[in-house]
Amino acid sequence: MATDLQNRYEKVRETSKTPTKIGEGPRLLGIVVGVAALLALVVTAFSWPVLNSAPREVPVAVAAPAPAVEALSAQLSAVAGAGAFEVTPVDDRAAAEQAIRDREVYGAIVLGPDGGEVLTASGASPAIAQSLAQLAANAPEQVGGPFAVTDLAPLPDADPRGAGLGSAVLPLVIAGLVSGAVSGLAVRGRGRQLATLAALAVVGGLVVTGVVQVWLGAIPGSAWVNAGVLALGIAAIGAVALGLVRAIGVPGVGLTALVMVLLGSPLSGAQSAPEMLPAGWGTLGQLLPPGATGTALRSVAWFDGAGSGSAFLVLGCWLLVGLLLLLPARTSRAGAQPLV
C-alpha cells in the first residue's frame, strides 16, 4: 500500500514539472500576427509614397508677357493636372535663372522674341526636370512651342537618372542608427560615447562619399564638403539613438529605427522631391534627419549651398535633442556609468 502511494506521489511530482502547453497557441498566433503587421507596415511605408508620387504645387518661374503667363499656367495644368505647379512670374531670363540657382523654384519657362525656353535643374529633382522637359517638347505652337531645354544643374554623366543620391539615404539612416546604438551599448561613459559617435559619423560620411561620389561619380562638388554634410546627418540620427539608449535602454534603438527608417527614409523625397509626395507628408519628411540631409546635400553639391539653411537647422535641432536626452543620465545612471 505504501509503495503504491509512493508511486502515485512520484507521478504527480513529474507531472507538475512538465511545462504546461496551455497558452502556447495564442502566444504563437500573436507572434505571427505581430510579424505580419510589422511587415505590412514596412511595405506600406516604402511603397505608398512612391505609388502616390506626383507634382503638387511645385514652384516654377515664368518670364513672359502677362497674357502668355496665363496661357502657360493653363498649359501646365492641362499637362500635369490642376495644382501640380505653382507659377511665379519673373521679369526676365536672368531673374528666372537666379531663382533656380537660389533654389526658390525648380525650373522656369521663358518666352522671348526668339521663341520659348525651359530652364531645368536636374540636380534639384530629376523627376521634376523630366516633367518640365516633357512639357517643353509638347508645348503647342500657340505659345511658341516646342521649347528648347537648358539644364542649369545637370546630373553627372555616371548617373544620368540621378539615382545615386536617393540610394544613399537608407545606408545613411542605418549608419546613424548603428553609430548611436554602438556608442550607447558598447561604450561606457557619456564623454566616450559622444567621442565614439563623432568618430563613427565622420567615418560614415567619408565612406558614403567615397562610394557614391569618388567611386560611382553620382554626386558633383567638393567631396570633403559633401562628406561633412553626410557626417552631420549621421550624427543627428546617431545622437537621438544614443540619447534614447541612455534614457530607456535597448528599446531606444527600436524607437529610433521606427522614426528614422519607417518615416524618415521613405518621406525624405530624395528620390524625387518633397513636393512630389502626398500633401503634408513631404513637409514632415523635411523635418526629419534623412530628408534634411538629402536636401542639404543637393544644395551643397549642385547649388553652392543655396537653400540649405532650413535643412541644416533641422539637423542641428535633432542633434540638440539627442544631446538633451543625455542630460538625465547624469543623475539616473550616475552609479551605473562613470562620467568622463
Short mmCIF file of C-alpha atoms in Angstrom, two decimals:
data_model
loop_
_atom_site.label_atom_id
_atom_site.label_comp_id
_atom_site.label_asym_id
_atom_site.label_seq_id
_atom_site.Cartn_x
_atom_site.Cartn_y
_atom_site.Cartn_z
CA MET A 1 0.00 0.00 0.00
CA ALA A 2 2.76 2.37 0.93
CA THR A 3 4.62 1.53 -2.26
CA ASP A 4 1.53 2.27 -4.36
CA LEU A 5 1.06 5.65 -2.70
CA GLN A 6 4.73 6.45 -3.22
CA ASN A 7 4.46 5.67 -6.94
CA ARG A 8 1.41 7.89 -7.32
CA TYR A 9 3.21 10.72 -5.49
CA GLU A 10 6.20 10.44 -7.84
CA LYS A 11 3.89 10.59 -10.88
CA VAL A 12 2.21 13.73 -9.52
CA ARG A 13 5.63 15.35 -8.98
CA GLU A 14 6.78 14.53 -12.50
CA THR A 15 3.54 15.87 -13.94
CA SER A 16 3.93 19.14 -12.03
CA LYS A 17 7.42 19.62 -13.52
CA THR A 18 6.17 19.25 -17.09
CA PRO A 19 5.69 22.71 -18.73
CA THR A 20 2.08 23.38 -19.49
CA LYS A 21 1.10 23.77 -23.10
CA ILE A 22 -1.90 25.91 -22.28
CA GLY A 23 -1.48 29.33 -23.91
CA GLU A 24 1.16 28.25 -26.45
CA GLY A 25 -1.29 28.57 -29.34
CA PRO A 26 -2.39 32.15 -28.60
CA ARG A 27 1.22 33.20 -27.97
CA LEU A 28 2.42 31.81 -31.28
CA LEU A 29 -0.57 33.34 -33.03
CA GLY A 30 0.29 36.70 -31.50
CA ILE A 31 3.87 36.41 -32.75
CA VAL A 32 2.73 35.57 -36.28
CA VAL A 33 0.21 38.41 -36.33
CA GLY A 34 2.79 40.85 -34.96
CA VAL A 35 5.40 39.92 -37.56
CA ALA A 36 2.81 40.15 -40.34
CA ALA A 37 1.69 43.58 -39.12
CA LEU A 38 5.29 44.79 -38.97
CA LEU A 39 5.95 43.52 -42.50
CA ALA A 40 2.79 45.24 -43.77
CA LEU A 41 3.88 48.47 -42.08
CA VAL A 42 7.34 48.34 -43.67
CA VAL A 43 5.98 47.59 -47.16
CA THR A 44 3.37 50.35 -46.84
CA ALA A 45 5.91 52.88 -45.58
CA PHE A 46 8.21 52.35 -48.55
CA SER A 47 5.64 51.67 -51.30
CA TRP A 48 2.86 54.14 -50.61
CA PRO A 49 4.88 57.36 -51.12
CA VAL A 50 6.33 56.03 -54.40
CA LEU A 51 2.99 54.91 -55.80
CA ASN A 52 1.39 58.25 -54.91
CA SER A 53 4.24 60.38 -56.23
CA ALA A 54 3.11 63.29 -58.43
CA PRO A 55 3.83 67.05 -58.73
CA ARG A 56 1.98 69.07 -56.08
CA GLU A 57 2.37 72.86 -56.08
CA VAL A 58 5.88 72.65 -57.48
CA PRO A 59 7.25 76.24 -57.69
CA VAL A 60 8.08 77.23 -61.27
CA ALA A 61 9.05 80.67 -62.60
CA VAL A 62 7.65 82.13 -65.83
CA ALA A 63 9.22 85.05 -67.70
CA ALA A 64 6.69 86.14 -70.31
CA PRO A 65 4.06 88.81 -71.03
CA ALA A 66 1.02 88.64 -68.75
CA PRO A 67 -1.33 87.02 -71.30
CA ALA A 68 1.29 84.38 -72.06
CA VAL A 69 1.76 83.66 -68.35
CA GLU A 70 -1.93 82.79 -68.07
CA ALA A 71 -1.75 80.60 -71.17
CA LEU A 72 1.32 78.79 -69.87
CA SER A 73 -0.31 78.26 -66.47
CA ALA A 74 -3.30 76.70 -68.21
CA GLN A 75 -0.97 74.52 -70.28
CA LEU A 76 0.82 73.33 -67.15
CA SER A 77 -2.50 72.43 -65.53
CA ALA A 78 -3.63 70.61 -68.66
CA VAL A 79 -0.45 68.54 -68.89
CA ALA A 80 0.29 67.80 -65.22
CA GLY A 81 -3.09 68.38 -63.59
CA ALA A 82 -4.59 71.23 -61.61
CA GLY A 83 -2.42 72.29 -58.69
CA ALA A 84 0.65 70.46 -59.94
CA PHE A 85 2.69 73.64 -60.45
CA GLU A 86 2.73 76.97 -58.66
CA VAL A 87 3.66 79.67 -61.18
CA THR A 88 5.73 82.67 -60.08
CA PRO A 89 6.08 85.49 -62.65
CA VAL A 90 9.59 86.97 -63.02
CA ASP A 91 10.93 89.83 -65.11
CA ASP A 92 13.30 88.06 -67.50
CA ARG A 93 15.50 85.05 -68.13
CA ALA A 94 18.23 86.29 -65.80
CA ALA A 95 15.75 86.55 -62.92
CA ALA A 96 14.41 83.08 -63.70
CA GLU A 97 17.90 81.61 -63.75
CA GLN A 98 18.78 83.28 -60.45
CA ALA A 99 15.62 81.94 -58.82
CA ILE A 100 16.63 78.41 -59.86
CA ARG A 101 20.19 78.80 -58.59
CA ASP A 102 18.85 80.15 -55.28
CA ARG A 103 16.56 77.10 -55.07
CA GLU A 104 13.45 79.24 -54.94
CA VAL A 105 11.96 77.37 -57.91
CA TYR A 106 12.63 74.02 -59.60
CA GLY A 107 12.55 75.37 -63.13
CA ALA A 108 11.36 78.17 -65.38
CA ILE A 109 9.65 78.87 -68.68
CA VAL A 110 10.98 81.82 -70.66
CA LEU A 111 9.24 83.33 -73.69
CA GLY A 112 11.25 85.73 -75.81
CA PRO A 113 11.36 87.11 -79.33
CA ASP A 114 13.43 84.11 -80.46
CA GLY A 115 10.99 81.55 -79.06
CA GLY A 116 10.46 79.68 -75.83
CA GLU A 117 12.92 78.03 -73.48
CA VAL A 118 12.51 75.81 -70.45
CA LEU A 119 15.15 76.05 -67.73
CA THR A 120 15.51 72.95 -65.57
CA ALA A 121 17.70 71.81 -62.67
CA SER A 122 18.11 68.06 -62.62
CA GLY A 123 20.29 68.35 -59.54
CA ALA A 124 17.32 69.72 -57.60
CA SER A 125 14.97 66.97 -58.76
CA PRO A 126 15.45 64.66 -61.74
CA ALA A 127 11.73 63.81 -61.72
CA ILE A 128 10.59 67.43 -61.93
CA ALA A 129 13.23 68.27 -64.53
CA GLN A 130 11.96 65.40 -66.67
CA SER A 131 8.37 66.62 -66.32
CA LEU A 132 9.36 70.12 -67.44
CA ALA A 133 11.34 68.69 -70.37
CA GLN A 134 8.26 66.77 -71.50
CA LEU A 135 6.24 69.96 -71.23
CA ALA A 136 8.78 71.74 -73.43
CA ALA A 137 8.57 69.05 -76.09
CA ASN A 138 4.76 69.08 -76.10
CA ALA A 139 4.22 72.84 -75.88
CA PRO A 140 1.70 73.96 -78.53
CA GLU A 141 2.60 76.39 -81.28
CA GLN A 142 0.11 78.94 -79.89
CA VAL A 143 2.53 79.68 -77.04
CA GLY A 144 5.69 79.32 -79.11
CA GLY A 145 6.28 75.60 -78.68
CA PRO A 146 8.09 73.36 -78.80
CA PHE A 147 10.58 74.91 -76.38
CA ALA A 148 14.33 74.45 -76.09
CA VAL A 149 15.56 72.94 -72.81
CA THR A 150 18.56 74.16 -70.80
CA ASP A 151 19.65 72.26 -67.69
CA LEU A 152 21.31 74.64 -65.23
CA ALA A 153 22.26 71.89 -62.76
CA PRO A 154 22.88 68.77 -64.85
CA LEU A 155 23.45 65.32 -63.42
CA PRO A 156 26.87 63.67 -63.69
CA ASP A 157 27.47 61.51 -66.74
CA ALA A 158 27.94 58.50 -64.48
CA ASP A 159 24.43 58.88 -63.05
CA PRO A 160 22.13 60.28 -65.77
CA ARG A 161 18.97 59.27 -63.88
CA GLY A 162 20.00 60.84 -60.58
CA ALA A 163 19.57 57.65 -58.57
CA GLY A 164 22.80 57.91 -56.61
CA LEU A 165 21.75 60.45 -54.00
CA GLY A 166 18.42 58.77 -53.32
CA SER A 167 20.04 55.37 -52.92
CA ALA A 168 22.37 56.77 -50.25
CA VAL A 169 19.56 57.75 -47.86
CA LEU A 170 18.82 54.32 -46.36
CA PRO A 171 22.52 53.47 -45.79
CA LEU A 172 22.86 56.90 -44.18
CA VAL A 173 19.99 56.14 -41.80
CA ILE A 174 21.41 52.72 -40.95
CA ALA A 175 24.83 54.26 -40.33
CA GLY A 176 23.34 56.76 -37.91
CA LEU A 177 21.26 54.12 -36.16
CA VAL A 178 24.19 51.72 -35.76
CA SER A 179 26.52 54.51 -34.64
CA GLY A 180 24.15 55.58 -31.89
CA ALA A 181 23.42 52.02 -30.80
CA VAL A 182 27.09 51.01 -30.66
CA SER A 183 28.04 54.19 -28.81
CA GLY A 184 25.30 53.67 -26.24
CA LEU A 185 25.54 49.91 -25.71
CA ALA A 186 29.22 49.11 -26.18
CA VAL A 187 30.92 52.17 -24.66
CA ARG A 188 30.81 53.34 -21.03
CA GLY A 189 30.75 56.98 -20.02
CA ARG A 190 28.95 59.84 -21.71
CA GLY A 191 32.12 61.56 -22.89
CA ARG A 192 33.48 58.41 -24.51
CA GLN A 193 30.08 57.69 -26.05
CA LEU A 194 29.95 61.13 -27.66
CA ALA A 195 33.51 60.78 -28.91
CA THR A 196 32.70 57.38 -30.39
CA LEU A 197 29.58 58.73 -32.07
CA ALA A 198 31.51 61.66 -33.55
CA ALA A 199 34.22 59.36 -34.89
CA LEU A 200 31.70 56.94 -36.40
CA ALA A 201 29.79 59.83 -38.00
CA VAL A 202 32.94 61.20 -39.63
CA VAL A 203 33.99 57.78 -40.86
CA GLY A 204 30.47 57.09 -42.13
CA GLY A 205 30.35 60.37 -44.02
CA LEU A 206 33.70 59.65 -45.64
CA VAL A 207 32.72 56.10 -46.59
CA VAL A 208 29.38 57.09 -48.15
CA THR A 209 31.03 59.93 -50.06
CA GLY A 210 33.87 57.67 -51.14
CA VAL A 211 31.44 55.17 -52.63
CA VAL A 212 28.72 57.42 -54.05
CA GLN A 213 30.88 60.31 -55.29
CA VAL A 214 34.52 59.26 -55.64
CA TRP A 215 33.91 55.72 -56.91
CA LEU A 216 30.48 55.86 -58.60
CA GLY A 217 30.62 59.53 -59.60
CA ALA A 218 26.96 60.13 -58.77
CA ILE A 219 27.38 63.45 -56.92
CA PRO A 220 29.34 66.56 -58.00
CA GLY A 221 31.00 69.20 -55.86
CA SER A 222 33.63 69.02 -53.14
CA ALA A 223 33.94 65.52 -51.70
CA TRP A 224 35.12 66.91 -48.36
CA VAL A 225 32.15 69.25 -48.02
CA ASN A 226 29.70 66.54 -49.07
CA ALA A 227 31.27 64.18 -46.54
CA GLY A 228 30.76 66.82 -43.86
CA VAL A 229 27.06 67.10 -44.70
CA LEU A 230 26.63 63.33 -44.57
CA ALA A 231 28.56 63.13 -41.30
CA LEU A 232 26.22 65.72 -39.78
CA GLY A 233 23.21 63.69 -40.90
CA ILE A 234 24.65 60.50 -39.39
CA ALA A 235 25.48 62.36 -36.18
CA ALA A 236 21.94 63.77 -35.90
CA ILE A 237 20.38 60.32 -36.19
CA GLY A 238 23.03 58.72 -34.00
CA ALA A 239 22.65 61.34 -31.27
CA VAL A 240 18.94 60.58 -30.97
CA ALA A 241 19.63 56.84 -30.84
CA LEU A 242 22.36 57.34 -28.24
CA GLY A 243 20.18 59.61 -26.13
CA LEU A 244 17.26 57.17 -26.18
CA VAL A 245 19.55 54.24 -25.33
CA ARG A 246 20.89 56.17 -22.34
CA ALA A 247 17.34 57.09 -21.32
CA ILE A 248 15.36 53.87 -21.83
CA GLY A 249 17.91 51.24 -22.83
CA VAL A 250 17.76 48.87 -25.80
CA PRO A 251 14.16 49.85 -26.75
CA GLY A 252 15.60 53.24 -27.70
CA VAL A 253 17.21 51.64 -30.75
CA GLY A 254 13.85 50.30 -31.91
CA LEU A 255 12.14 53.64 -31.34
CA THR A 256 14.80 55.46 -33.34
CA ALA A 257 14.51 52.92 -36.15
CA LEU A 258 10.73 53.35 -36.19
CA VAL A 259 11.02 57.11 -36.72
CA MET A 260 14.09 57.29 -38.95
CA VAL A 261 13.65 54.15 -41.08
CA LEU A 262 9.88 53.78 -41.43
CA LEU A 263 9.13 57.52 -41.58
CA GLY A 264 12.29 59.43 -42.35
CA SER A 265 13.67 57.32 -45.18
CA PRO A 266 10.55 56.92 -47.41
CA LEU A 267 9.41 60.50 -46.75
CA SER A 268 12.82 62.06 -47.42
CA GLY A 269 11.92 62.96 -51.02
CA ALA A 270 15.50 62.17 -52.03
CA GLN A 271 14.41 60.06 -54.99
CA SER A 272 12.12 62.78 -56.38
CA ALA A 273 11.29 65.93 -54.38
CA PRO A 274 9.28 66.76 -51.24
CA GLU A 275 6.65 68.38 -53.48
CA MET A 276 6.15 65.04 -55.24
CA LEU A 277 4.89 63.36 -52.05
CA PRO A 278 1.25 63.44 -50.88
CA ALA A 279 0.19 66.68 -49.22
CA GLY A 280 1.77 67.21 -45.82
CA TRP A 281 4.00 64.15 -45.93
CA GLY A 282 6.73 65.91 -47.88
CA THR A 283 6.86 68.63 -45.23
CA LEU A 284 7.05 66.03 -42.47
CA GLY A 285 9.89 64.31 -44.28
CA GLN A 286 11.89 67.53 -44.38
CA LEU A 287 11.54 67.86 -40.61
CA LEU A 288 13.32 64.53 -40.11
CA PRO A 289 17.10 64.00 -40.48
CA PRO A 290 17.00 61.81 -43.63
CA GLY A 291 15.02 64.38 -45.62
CA ALA A 292 17.00 67.31 -44.25
CA THR A 293 20.29 65.59 -45.08
CA GLY A 294 19.18 64.88 -48.65
CA THR A 295 18.12 68.49 -49.17
CA ALA A 296 21.32 69.87 -47.66
CA LEU A 297 23.43 67.56 -49.81
CA ARG A 298 21.64 68.60 -53.02
CA SER A 299 22.06 72.26 -52.14
CA VAL A 300 25.76 71.92 -51.35
CA ALA A 301 26.63 69.62 -54.26
CA TRP A 302 24.76 71.42 -57.06
CA PHE A 303 23.91 74.93 -55.82
CA ASP A 304 26.85 76.08 -53.66
CA GLY A 305 24.76 75.71 -50.52
CA ALA A 306 21.81 77.85 -51.65
CA GLY A 307 18.56 76.89 -49.96
CA SER A 308 20.23 74.69 -47.35
CA GLY A 309 19.61 76.88 -44.29
CA SER A 310 16.40 75.21 -43.13
CA ALA A 311 17.85 71.73 -43.68
CA PHE A 312 20.90 72.47 -41.53
CA LEU A 313 18.61 73.98 -38.88
CA VAL A 314 16.59 70.75 -38.75
CA LEU A 315 19.75 68.66 -38.40
CA GLY A 316 21.02 70.95 -35.66
CA CYS A 317 17.73 70.64 -33.77
CA TRP A 318 17.80 66.84 -33.89
CA LEU A 319 21.41 66.85 -32.76
CA LEU A 320 20.42 69.07 -29.85
CA VAL A 321 17.52 66.76 -28.98
CA GLY A 322 19.92 63.84 -28.78
CA LEU A 323 22.30 65.76 -26.53
CA LEU A 324 19.45 66.85 -24.25
CA LEU A 325 18.37 63.23 -23.88
CA LEU A 326 21.79 62.54 -22.36
CA LEU A 327 21.30 65.02 -19.52
CA PRO A 328 19.02 62.90 -17.27
CA ALA A 329 21.62 60.13 -17.35
CA ARG A 330 23.87 62.22 -15.08
CA THR A 331 21.62 61.60 -12.10
CA SER A 332 19.61 58.49 -13.02
CA ARG A 333 22.58 56.41 -14.18
CA ALA A 334 25.49 58.07 -12.40
CA GLY A 335 26.06 54.93 -10.34
CA ALA A 336 25.94 52.65 -13.37
CA GLN A 337 28.23 54.52 -15.73
CA PRO A 338 31.24 56.64 -14.84
CA LEU A 339 31.21 60.13 -16.28
CA VAL A 340 34.12 61.36 -18.38
#
